[in-house]
mmCIF file of N, CA, C and O in Angstrom:
data_model
loop_
_atom_site.group_PDB
_atom_site.id
_atom_site.type_symbol
_atom_site.label_atom_id
_atom_site.label_comp_id
_atom_site.label_asym_id
_atom_site.label_seq_id
_atom_site.Cartn_x
_atom_site.Cartn_y
_atom_site.Cartn_z
ATOM 1 N N MET O 26 -9.760 21.061 -17.044
ATOM 2 C CA MET O 26 -8.876 20.076 -16.463
ATOM 3 C C MET O 26 -8.822 20.291 -14.949
ATOM 4 O O MET O 26 -8.863 21.404 -14.467
ATOM 5 N N SER O 27 -8.689 19.238 -14.215
ATOM 6 C CA SER O 27 -8.707 19.288 -12.753
ATOM 7 C C SER O 27 -7.334 19.646 -12.187
ATOM 8 O O SER O 27 -6.309 19.223 -12.702
ATOM 9 N N ASN O 28 -7.344 20.412 -11.113
ATOM 10 C CA ASN O 28 -6.097 20.776 -10.434
ATOM 11 C C ASN O 28 -5.779 19.830 -9.282
ATOM 12 O O ASN O 28 -4.856 20.086 -8.526
ATOM 13 N N ARG O 29 -6.565 18.782 -9.128
ATOM 14 C CA ARG O 29 -6.349 17.850 -8.024
ATOM 15 C C ARG O 29 -5.058 17.069 -8.222
ATOM 16 O O ARG O 29 -4.758 16.594 -9.306
ATOM 17 N N ARG O 30 -4.322 16.940 -7.140
ATOM 18 C CA ARG O 30 -3.102 16.143 -7.182
ATOM 19 C C ARG O 30 -3.435 14.718 -6.798
ATOM 20 O O ARG O 30 -4.338 14.466 -6.017
ATOM 21 N N LYS O 31 -2.703 13.785 -7.365
ATOM 22 C CA LYS O 31 -2.873 12.367 -7.045
ATOM 23 C C LYS O 31 -1.715 11.930 -6.167
ATOM 24 O O LYS O 31 -0.566 12.279 -6.427
ATOM 25 N N PHE O 32 -2.018 11.192 -5.115
ATOM 26 C CA PHE O 32 -1.001 10.694 -4.206
ATOM 27 C C PHE O 32 -1.016 9.179 -4.224
ATOM 28 O O PHE O 32 -2.075 8.555 -4.242
ATOM 29 N N SER O 33 0.171 8.581 -4.191
ATOM 30 C CA SER O 33 0.271 7.122 -4.202
ATOM 31 C C SER O 33 -0.174 6.570 -2.852
ATOM 32 O O SER O 33 -0.103 7.258 -1.825
ATOM 33 N N PRO O 34 -0.601 5.317 -2.841
ATOM 34 C CA PRO O 34 -0.967 4.692 -1.566
ATOM 35 C C PRO O 34 0.200 4.681 -0.570
ATOM 36 O O PRO O 34 -0.006 4.806 0.631
ATOM 37 N N GLU O 35 1.417 4.551 -1.082
ATOM 38 C CA GLU O 35 2.588 4.541 -0.208
ATOM 39 C C GLU O 35 2.769 5.902 0.466
ATOM 40 O O GLU O 35 3.076 5.978 1.653
ATOM 41 N N PHE O 36 2.575 6.986 -0.305
ATOM 42 C CA PHE O 36 2.696 8.325 0.260
ATOM 43 C C PHE O 36 1.647 8.540 1.346
ATOM 44 O O PHE O 36 1.945 9.057 2.428
ATOM 45 N N LYS O 37 0.421 8.119 1.055
ATOM 46 C CA LYS O 37 -0.660 8.273 2.037
ATOM 47 C C LYS O 37 -0.349 7.489 3.306
ATOM 48 O O LYS O 37 -0.525 7.989 4.417
ATOM 49 N N ALA O 38 0.131 6.251 3.126
ATOM 50 C CA ALA O 38 0.440 5.410 4.283
ATOM 51 C C ALA O 38 1.570 6.017 5.109
ATOM 52 O O ALA O 38 1.506 6.025 6.342
ATOM 53 N N GLU O 39 2.586 6.540 4.441
ATOM 54 C CA GLU O 39 3.695 7.154 5.169
ATOM 55 C C GLU O 39 3.250 8.418 5.894
ATOM 56 O O GLU O 39 3.703 8.695 7.008
ATOM 57 N N ALA O 40 2.343 9.178 5.282
ATOM 58 C CA ALA O 40 1.824 10.386 5.929
ATOM 59 C C ALA O 40 1.030 10.031 7.182
ATOM 60 O O ALA O 40 1.191 10.662 8.237
ATOM 61 N N VAL O 41 0.209 9.009 7.092
ATOM 62 C CA VAL O 41 -0.573 8.571 8.259
ATOM 63 C C VAL O 41 0.354 8.041 9.341
ATOM 64 O O VAL O 41 0.188 8.351 10.521
ATOM 65 N N GLU O 42 1.356 7.266 8.937
ATOM 66 C CA GLU O 42 2.331 6.732 9.898
ATOM 67 C C GLU O 42 3.059 7.865 10.607
ATOM 68 O O GLU O 42 3.243 7.828 11.827
ATOM 69 N N LEU O 43 3.466 8.887 9.864
ATOM 70 C CA LEU O 43 4.142 10.034 10.445
ATOM 71 C C LEU O 43 3.253 10.723 11.472
ATOM 72 O O LEU O 43 3.697 11.047 12.574
ATOM 73 N N LEU O 44 2.002 10.911 11.121
ATOM 74 C CA LEU O 44 1.071 11.572 12.036
ATOM 75 C C LEU O 44 0.866 10.750 13.309
ATOM 76 O O LEU O 44 0.960 11.274 14.419
ATOM 77 N N ILE O 45 0.631 9.465 13.138
ATOM 78 C CA ILE O 45 0.349 8.605 14.291
ATOM 79 C C ILE O 45 1.575 8.474 15.191
ATOM 80 O O ILE O 45 1.474 8.578 16.412
ATOM 81 N N SER O 46 2.742 8.264 14.583
ATOM 82 C CA SER O 46 3.939 8.037 15.383
ATOM 83 C C SER O 46 4.454 9.306 16.052
ATOM 84 O O SER O 46 5.063 9.243 17.110
ATOM 85 N N SER O 47 4.221 10.451 15.430
ATOM 86 C CA SER O 47 4.755 11.701 15.993
ATOM 87 C C SER O 47 3.898 12.251 17.119
ATOM 88 O O SER O 47 4.400 12.954 17.990
ATOM 89 N N GLY O 48 2.606 11.987 17.075
ATOM 90 C CA GLY O 48 1.714 12.525 18.097
ATOM 91 C C GLY O 48 1.461 14.023 17.947
ATOM 92 O O GLY O 48 0.905 14.651 18.829
ATOM 93 N N ARG O 49 1.880 14.576 16.818
ATOM 94 C CA ARG O 49 1.690 15.998 16.575
ATOM 95 C C ARG O 49 0.319 16.255 15.963
ATOM 96 O O ARG O 49 -0.313 15.340 15.434
ATOM 97 N N PRO O 50 -0.134 17.500 15.972
ATOM 98 C CA PRO O 50 -1.440 17.832 15.385
ATOM 99 C C PRO O 50 -1.467 17.623 13.870
ATOM 100 O O PRO O 50 -0.437 17.760 13.188
ATOM 101 N N ILE O 51 -2.638 17.307 13.354
ATOM 102 C CA ILE O 51 -2.819 17.091 11.920
ATOM 103 C C ILE O 51 -2.368 18.316 11.129
ATOM 104 O O ILE O 51 -1.705 18.192 10.097
ATOM 105 N N VAL O 52 -2.727 19.502 11.604
ATOM 106 C CA VAL O 52 -2.393 20.735 10.882
ATOM 107 C C VAL O 52 -0.884 20.865 10.693
ATOM 108 O O VAL O 52 -0.413 21.210 9.599
ATOM 109 N N GLN O 53 -0.120 20.560 11.715
ATOM 110 C CA GLN O 53 1.341 20.688 11.649
ATOM 111 C C GLN O 53 1.944 19.686 10.675
ATOM 112 O O GLN O 53 2.774 20.035 9.839
ATOM 113 N N VAL O 54 1.527 18.439 10.764
ATOM 114 C CA VAL O 54 2.078 17.401 9.881
ATOM 115 C C VAL O 54 1.652 17.659 8.441
ATOM 116 O O VAL O 54 2.457 17.528 7.517
ATOM 117 N N ALA O 55 0.405 18.054 8.229
ATOM 118 C CA ALA O 55 -0.082 18.326 6.877
ATOM 119 C C ALA O 55 0.720 19.442 6.222
ATOM 120 O O ALA O 55 1.078 19.361 5.037
ATOM 121 N N LYS O 56 1.025 20.474 6.984
ATOM 122 C CA LYS O 56 1.811 21.588 6.451
ATOM 123 C C LYS O 56 3.209 21.118 6.059
ATOM 124 O O LYS O 56 3.735 21.508 5.014
ATOM 125 N N GLU O 57 3.812 20.255 6.884
ATOM 126 C CA GLU O 57 5.156 19.745 6.605
ATOM 127 C C GLU O 57 5.226 18.931 5.308
ATOM 128 O O GLU O 57 6.200 19.011 4.580
ATOM 129 N N ILE O 58 4.199 18.141 5.057
ATOM 130 C CA ILE O 58 4.237 17.265 3.882
ATOM 131 C C ILE O 58 3.571 17.883 2.660
ATOM 132 O O ILE O 58 3.578 17.288 1.589
ATOM 133 N N GLY O 59 2.977 19.055 2.817
ATOM 134 C CA GLY O 59 2.431 19.769 1.676
ATOM 135 C C GLY O 59 1.049 19.359 1.226
ATOM 136 O O GLY O 59 0.745 19.417 0.039
ATOM 137 N N VAL O 60 0.224 18.906 2.163
ATOM 138 C CA VAL O 60 -1.175 18.592 1.846
ATOM 139 C C VAL O 60 -2.068 19.378 2.794
ATOM 140 O O VAL O 60 -1.606 19.875 3.820
ATOM 141 N N SER O 61 -3.339 19.447 2.464
ATOM 142 C CA SER O 61 -4.245 20.162 3.360
ATOM 143 C C SER O 61 -4.548 19.293 4.574
ATOM 144 O O SER O 61 -4.477 18.061 4.512
ATOM 145 N N ASP O 62 -4.903 19.953 5.681
ATOM 146 C CA ASP O 62 -5.191 19.189 6.896
ATOM 147 C C ASP O 62 -6.440 18.335 6.724
ATOM 148 O O ASP O 62 -6.542 17.255 7.301
ATOM 149 N N GLY O 63 -7.383 18.778 5.911
ATOM 150 C CA GLY O 63 -8.582 17.977 5.642
ATOM 151 C C GLY O 63 -8.248 16.696 4.895
ATOM 152 O O GLY O 63 -8.799 15.628 5.188
ATOM 153 N N THR O 64 -7.340 16.797 3.938
ATOM 154 C CA THR O 64 -6.927 15.623 3.172
ATOM 155 C C THR O 64 -6.243 14.607 4.068
ATOM 156 O O THR O 64 -6.568 13.418 4.048
ATOM 157 N N LEU O 65 -5.306 15.074 4.879
ATOM 158 C CA LEU O 65 -4.609 14.170 5.794
ATOM 159 C C LEU O 65 -5.587 13.557 6.792
ATOM 160 O O LEU O 65 -5.514 12.368 7.099
ATOM 161 N N GLY O 66 -6.515 14.354 7.262
ATOM 162 C CA GLY O 66 -7.532 13.836 8.179
ATOM 163 C C GLY O 66 -8.371 12.740 7.537
ATOM 164 O O GLY O 66 -8.712 11.750 8.180
ATOM 165 N N ASN O 67 -8.688 12.920 6.262
ATOM 166 C CA ASN O 67 -9.446 11.888 5.542
ATOM 167 C C ASN O 67 -8.645 10.595 5.421
ATOM 168 O O ASN O 67 -9.194 9.503 5.554
ATOM 169 N N TRP O 68 -7.351 10.735 5.148
ATOM 170 C CA TRP O 68 -6.498 9.544 5.046
ATOM 171 C C TRP O 68 -6.430 8.807 6.375
ATOM 172 O O TRP O 68 -6.496 7.575 6.425
ATOM 173 N N VAL O 69 -6.311 9.548 7.474
ATOM 174 C CA VAL O 69 -6.239 8.941 8.802
ATOM 175 C C VAL O 69 -7.558 8.250 9.132
ATOM 176 O O VAL O 69 -7.583 7.118 9.618
ATOM 177 N N ARG O 70 -8.664 8.920 8.846
ATOM 178 C CA ARG O 70 -9.977 8.343 9.126
ATOM 179 C C ARG O 70 -10.170 7.061 8.325
ATOM 180 O O ARG O 70 -10.630 6.039 8.862
ATOM 181 N N ALA O 71 -9.801 7.088 7.043
ATOM 182 C CA ALA O 71 -9.933 5.895 6.200
ATOM 183 C C ALA O 71 -9.076 4.751 6.732
ATOM 184 O O ALA O 71 -9.511 3.592 6.757
ATOM 185 N N TRP O 72 -7.850 5.071 7.171
ATOM 186 C CA TRP O 72 -6.988 4.019 7.700
ATOM 187 C C TRP O 72 -7.578 3.431 8.983
ATOM 188 O O TRP O 72 -7.571 2.222 9.178
ATOM 189 N N LYS O 73 -8.100 4.290 9.837
ATOM 190 C CA LYS O 73 -8.687 3.795 11.092
ATOM 191 C C LYS O 73 -9.936 2.972 10.841
ATOM 192 O O LYS O 73 -10.206 2.015 11.566
ATOM 193 N N GLU O 74 -10.710 3.315 9.810
ATOM 194 C CA GLU O 74 -11.888 2.514 9.463
ATOM 195 C C GLU O 74 -11.477 1.142 8.930
ATOM 196 O O GLU O 74 -12.139 0.153 9.202
ATOM 197 N N ASP O 75 -10.397 1.104 8.161
ATOM 198 C CA ASP O 75 -9.905 -0.166 7.622
ATOM 199 C C ASP O 75 -9.236 -1.027 8.681
ATOM 200 O O ASP O 75 -9.125 -2.238 8.525
ATOM 201 N N HIS O 76 -8.752 -0.403 9.763
ATOM 202 C CA HIS O 76 -8.019 -1.117 10.816
ATOM 203 C C HIS O 76 -8.564 -0.720 12.191
ATOM 204 O O HIS O 76 -7.844 -0.120 12.982
ATOM 205 N N PRO O 77 -9.810 -1.068 12.473
ATOM 206 C CA PRO O 77 -10.393 -0.647 13.757
ATOM 207 C C PRO O 77 -9.718 -1.289 14.967
ATOM 208 O O PRO O 77 -9.758 -0.744 16.066
ATOM 209 N N GLU O 78 -9.095 -2.422 14.766
ATOM 210 C CA GLU O 78 -8.457 -3.134 15.873
ATOM 211 C C GLU O 78 -7.048 -2.636 16.141
ATOM 212 O O GLU O 78 -6.390 -3.095 17.065
ATOM 213 N N ALA O 79 -6.562 -1.702 15.333
ATOM 214 C CA ALA O 79 -5.177 -1.236 15.438
ATOM 215 C C ALA O 79 -4.918 -0.549 16.775
ATOM 216 O O ALA O 79 -5.712 0.249 17.252
ATOM 217 N N SER O 80 -3.814 -0.926 17.369
ATOM 218 C CA SER O 80 -3.367 -0.279 18.595
ATOM 219 C C SER O 80 -1.922 0.142 18.394
ATOM 220 O O SER O 80 -1.366 0.009 17.317
ATOM 221 N N LYS O 81 -1.284 0.621 19.420
ATOM 222 C CA LYS O 81 0.110 1.071 19.320
ATOM 223 C C LYS O 81 1.058 -0.059 18.922
ATOM 224 O O LYS O 81 2.060 0.174 18.282
ATOM 225 N N ASP O 82 0.734 -1.301 19.315
ATOM 226 C CA ASP O 82 1.617 -2.423 19.039
ATOM 227 C C ASP O 82 1.407 -3.023 17.648
ATOM 228 O O ASP O 82 2.234 -3.789 17.173
ATOM 229 N N ASP O 83 0.292 -2.704 17.004
ATOM 230 C CA ASP O 83 -0.006 -3.255 15.687
ATOM 231 C C ASP O 83 0.817 -2.555 14.611
ATOM 232 O O ASP O 83 1.243 -1.421 14.788
ATOM 233 N N PRO O 84 1.006 -3.225 13.466
ATOM 234 C CA PRO O 84 1.738 -2.582 12.374
ATOM 235 C C PRO O 84 1.019 -1.327 11.902
ATOM 236 O O PRO O 84 -0.202 -1.287 11.860
ATOM 237 N N GLY O 85 1.778 -0.344 11.534
ATOM 238 C CA GLY O 85 1.208 0.917 11.085
ATOM 239 C C GLY O 85 0.811 0.866 9.627
ATOM 240 O O GLY O 85 0.922 -0.167 8.956
ATOM 241 N N PRO O 86 0.354 1.979 9.093
ATOM 242 C CA PRO O 86 -0.109 2.013 7.705
ATOM 243 C C PRO O 86 0.980 1.729 6.683
ATOM 244 O O PRO O 86 0.715 1.153 5.638
ATOM 245 N N VAL O 87 2.205 2.096 6.993
ATOM 246 C CA VAL O 87 3.295 1.823 6.052
ATOM 247 C C VAL O 87 3.516 0.323 5.945
ATOM 248 O O VAL O 87 3.666 -0.221 4.847
ATOM 249 N N GLU O 88 3.507 -0.373 7.076
ATOM 250 C CA GLU O 88 3.678 -1.829 7.057
ATOM 251 C C GLU O 88 2.535 -2.506 6.321
ATOM 252 O O GLU O 88 2.742 -3.470 5.591
ATOM 253 N N TRP O 89 1.307 -1.998 6.505
ATOM 254 C CA TRP O 89 0.160 -2.576 5.809
ATOM 255 C C TRP O 89 0.288 -2.363 4.308
ATOM 256 O O TRP O 89 -0.021 -3.261 3.516
ATOM 257 N N ALA O 90 0.735 -1.189 3.874
ATOM 258 C CA ALA O 90 0.910 -0.915 2.442
ATOM 259 C C ALA O 90 1.972 -1.838 1.855
ATOM 260 O O ALA O 90 1.798 -2.389 0.758
ATOM 261 N N LYS O 91 3.070 -2.022 2.593
ATOM 262 C CA LYS O 91 4.120 -2.925 2.129
ATOM 263 C C LYS O 91 3.605 -4.358 2.060
ATOM 264 O O LYS O 91 3.892 -5.094 1.111
ATOM 265 N N TYR O 92 2.823 -4.754 3.049
ATOM 266 C CA TYR O 92 2.252 -6.103 3.091
ATOM 267 C C TYR O 92 1.349 -6.340 1.880
ATOM 268 O O TYR O 92 1.449 -7.382 1.218
ATOM 269 N N LYS O 93 0.494 -5.372 1.574
ATOM 270 C CA LYS O 93 -0.410 -5.508 0.433
ATOM 271 C C LYS O 93 0.378 -5.583 -0.878
ATOM 272 O O LYS O 93 0.038 -6.355 -1.771
ATOM 273 N N ALA O 94 1.431 -4.777 -1.002
ATOM 274 C CA ALA O 94 2.257 -4.803 -2.205
ATOM 275 C C ALA O 94 2.952 -6.156 -2.349
ATOM 276 O O ALA O 94 3.040 -6.708 -3.453
ATOM 277 N N LEU O 95 3.425 -6.705 -1.250
ATOM 278 C CA LEU O 95 4.084 -8.008 -1.282
ATOM 279 C C LEU O 95 3.098 -9.121 -1.631
ATOM 280 O O LEU O 95 3.456 -10.077 -2.334
ATOM 281 N N GLN O 96 1.870 -9.005 -1.146
ATOM 282 C CA GLN O 96 0.850 -9.990 -1.499
ATOM 283 C C GLN O 96 0.589 -9.982 -3.001
ATOM 284 O O GLN O 96 0.478 -11.037 -3.623
ATOM 285 N N ALA O 97 0.480 -8.791 -3.571
ATOM 286 C CA ALA O 97 0.238 -8.680 -5.015
ATOM 287 C C ALA O 97 1.414 -9.245 -5.807
ATOM 288 O O ALA O 97 1.223 -9.964 -6.799
ATOM 289 N N GLU O 98 2.637 -8.939 -5.372
ATOM 290 C CA GLU O 98 3.824 -9.453 -6.051
ATOM 291 C C GLU O 98 3.890 -10.974 -5.946
ATOM 292 O O GLU O 98 4.215 -11.657 -6.917
ATOM 293 N N ASN O 99 3.556 -11.512 -4.787
ATOM 294 C CA ASN O 99 3.568 -12.957 -4.584
ATOM 295 C C ASN O 99 2.565 -13.637 -5.510
ATOM 296 O O ASN O 99 2.867 -14.676 -6.120
ATOM 297 N N ALA O 100 1.375 -13.065 -5.642
ATOM 298 C CA ALA O 100 0.362 -13.643 -6.523
ATOM 299 C C ALA O 100 0.838 -13.632 -7.969
ATOM 300 O O ALA O 100 0.646 -14.609 -8.708
ATOM 301 N N GLU O 101 1.470 -12.535 -8.386
ATOM 302 C CA GLU O 101 1.997 -12.444 -9.755
ATOM 303 C C GLU O 101 3.088 -13.488 -9.987
ATOM 304 O O GLU O 101 3.117 -14.151 -11.027
ATOM 305 N N LEU O 102 3.978 -13.658 -9.034
ATOM 306 C CA LEU O 102 5.048 -14.654 -9.178
ATOM 307 C C LEU O 102 4.492 -16.072 -9.245
ATOM 308 O O LEU O 102 4.992 -16.910 -10.001
ATOM 309 N N LYS O 103 3.447 -16.347 -8.469
ATOM 310 C CA LYS O 103 2.822 -17.672 -8.534
ATOM 311 C C LYS O 103 2.227 -17.932 -9.916
ATOM 312 O O LYS O 103 2.345 -19.042 -10.455
ATOM 313 N N ARG O 104 1.591 -16.902 -10.503
ATOM 314 C CA ARG O 104 1.041 -17.050 -11.857
ATOM 315 C C ARG O 104 2.156 -17.297 -12.870
ATOM 316 O O ARG O 104 2.018 -18.130 -13.771
ATOM 317 N N GLU O 105 3.273 -16.592 -12.728
ATOM 318 C CA GLU O 105 4.399 -16.780 -13.641
ATOM 319 C C GLU O 105 4.977 -18.189 -13.525
ATOM 320 O O GLU O 105 5.301 -18.820 -14.535
ATOM 321 N N ILE O 106 5.124 -18.678 -12.309
ATOM 322 C CA ILE O 106 5.661 -20.026 -12.095
ATOM 323 C C ILE O 106 4.731 -21.069 -12.709
ATOM 324 O O ILE O 106 5.188 -22.024 -13.362
ATOM 325 N N GLU O 107 3.444 -20.896 -12.523
ATOM 326 C CA GLU O 107 2.476 -21.828 -13.092
ATOM 327 C C GLU O 107 2.573 -21.821 -14.625
ATOM 328 O O GLU O 107 2.591 -22.876 -15.265
ATOM 329 N N PHE O 108 2.665 -20.642 -15.198
ATOM 330 C CA PHE O 108 2.781 -20.514 -16.652
ATOM 331 C C PHE O 108 4.066 -21.171 -17.154
ATOM 332 O O PHE O 108 4.047 -21.923 -18.141
ATOM 333 N N LEU O 109 5.176 -20.896 -16.487
ATOM 334 C CA LEU O 109 6.456 -21.475 -16.913
ATOM 335 C C LEU O 109 6.446 -22.994 -16.805
ATOM 336 O O LEU O 109 7.049 -23.689 -17.627
ATOM 337 N N GLY O 110 5.769 -23.521 -15.796
ATOM 338 C CA GLY O 110 5.650 -24.974 -15.675
ATOM 339 C C GLY O 110 4.895 -25.575 -16.849
ATOM 340 O O GLY O 110 5.278 -26.621 -17.396
ATOM 341 N N LYS O 111 3.824 -24.898 -17.250
ATOM 342 C CA LYS O 111 3.042 -25.387 -18.384
ATOM 343 C C LYS O 111 3.833 -25.297 -19.680
ATOM 344 O O LYS O 111 3.779 -26.194 -20.524
ATOM 345 N N VAL O 112 4.574 -24.200 -19.858
ATOM 346 C CA VAL O 112 5.373 -24.023 -21.072
ATOM 347 C C VAL O 112 6.467 -25.073 -21.149
ATOM 348 O O VAL O 112 6.698 -25.666 -22.211
ATOM 349 N N SER O 113 7.139 -25.322 -20.038
ATOM 350 C CA SER O 113 8.221 -26.319 -20.067
ATOM 351 C C SER O 113 7.659 -27.713 -20.332
ATOM 352 O O SER O 113 8.285 -28.506 -21.046
ATOM 353 N N ALA O 114 6.485 -28.025 -19.805
ATOM 354 C CA ALA O 114 5.868 -29.319 -20.074
ATOM 355 C C ALA O 114 5.498 -29.430 -21.552
ATOM 356 O O ALA O 114 5.666 -30.489 -22.174
ATOM 357 N N PHE O 115 5.018 -28.355 -22.129
ATOM 358 C CA PHE O 115 4.660 -28.340 -23.545
ATOM 359 C C PHE O 115 5.875 -28.610 -24.416
ATOM 360 O O PHE O 115 5.840 -29.440 -25.325
ATOM 361 N N PHE O 116 6.968 -27.900 -24.148
ATOM 362 C CA PHE O 116 8.171 -28.065 -24.959
ATOM 363 C C PHE O 116 8.825 -29.428 -24.714
ATOM 364 O O PHE O 116 9.426 -30.010 -25.632
ATOM 365 N N ALA O 117 8.732 -29.946 -23.518
ATOM 366 C CA ALA O 117 9.278 -31.269 -23.237
ATOM 367 C C ALA O 117 8.509 -32.327 -24.027
ATOM 368 O O ALA O 117 9.089 -33.284 -24.531
ATOM 369 N N ALA O 118 7.194 -32.162 -24.158
ATOM 370 C CA ALA O 118 6.379 -33.116 -24.907
ATOM 371 C C ALA O 118 6.706 -33.023 -26.395
ATOM 372 O O ALA O 118 6.651 -34.036 -27.112
ATOM 373 N N LYS O 119 7.004 -31.830 -26.910
ATOM 374 C CA LYS O 119 7.331 -31.663 -28.329
ATOM 375 C C LYS O 119 8.686 -32.260 -28.674
ATOM 376 O O LYS O 119 8.904 -32.632 -29.833
ATOM 377 N N GLN O 120 9.591 -32.360 -27.723
ATOM 378 C CA GLN O 120 10.929 -32.885 -27.952
ATOM 379 C C GLN O 120 10.893 -34.379 -28.242
ATOM 380 O O GLN O 120 11.804 -34.909 -28.855
ATOM 381 N N ARG O 121 9.866 -35.063 -27.796
ATOM 382 C CA ARG O 121 9.795 -36.529 -27.951
ATOM 383 C C ARG O 121 9.446 -36.952 -29.317
ATOM 384 O O ARG O 121 9.000 -36.560 -30.201
#
């Protein structure tokens, strides 16, 4: 069995945000949050590759994670609304 720990996307995004906003060294922040400095460095590198245009004024990784979660929730709600519309039309037709 593997001893690898799994981290949620939100945790990773918050760790990257903490590192970027604090301006402290990776080693220091990694020690504070309980991950290896290599792991945190990989998360930062991945975030920078996904957001090459990011600057100080752009939303950070936490905002991007929240945005992606909201997009997924919005898509699910749209599917539910579409389904409920079809169900109500079906039952309305049966009432006649």
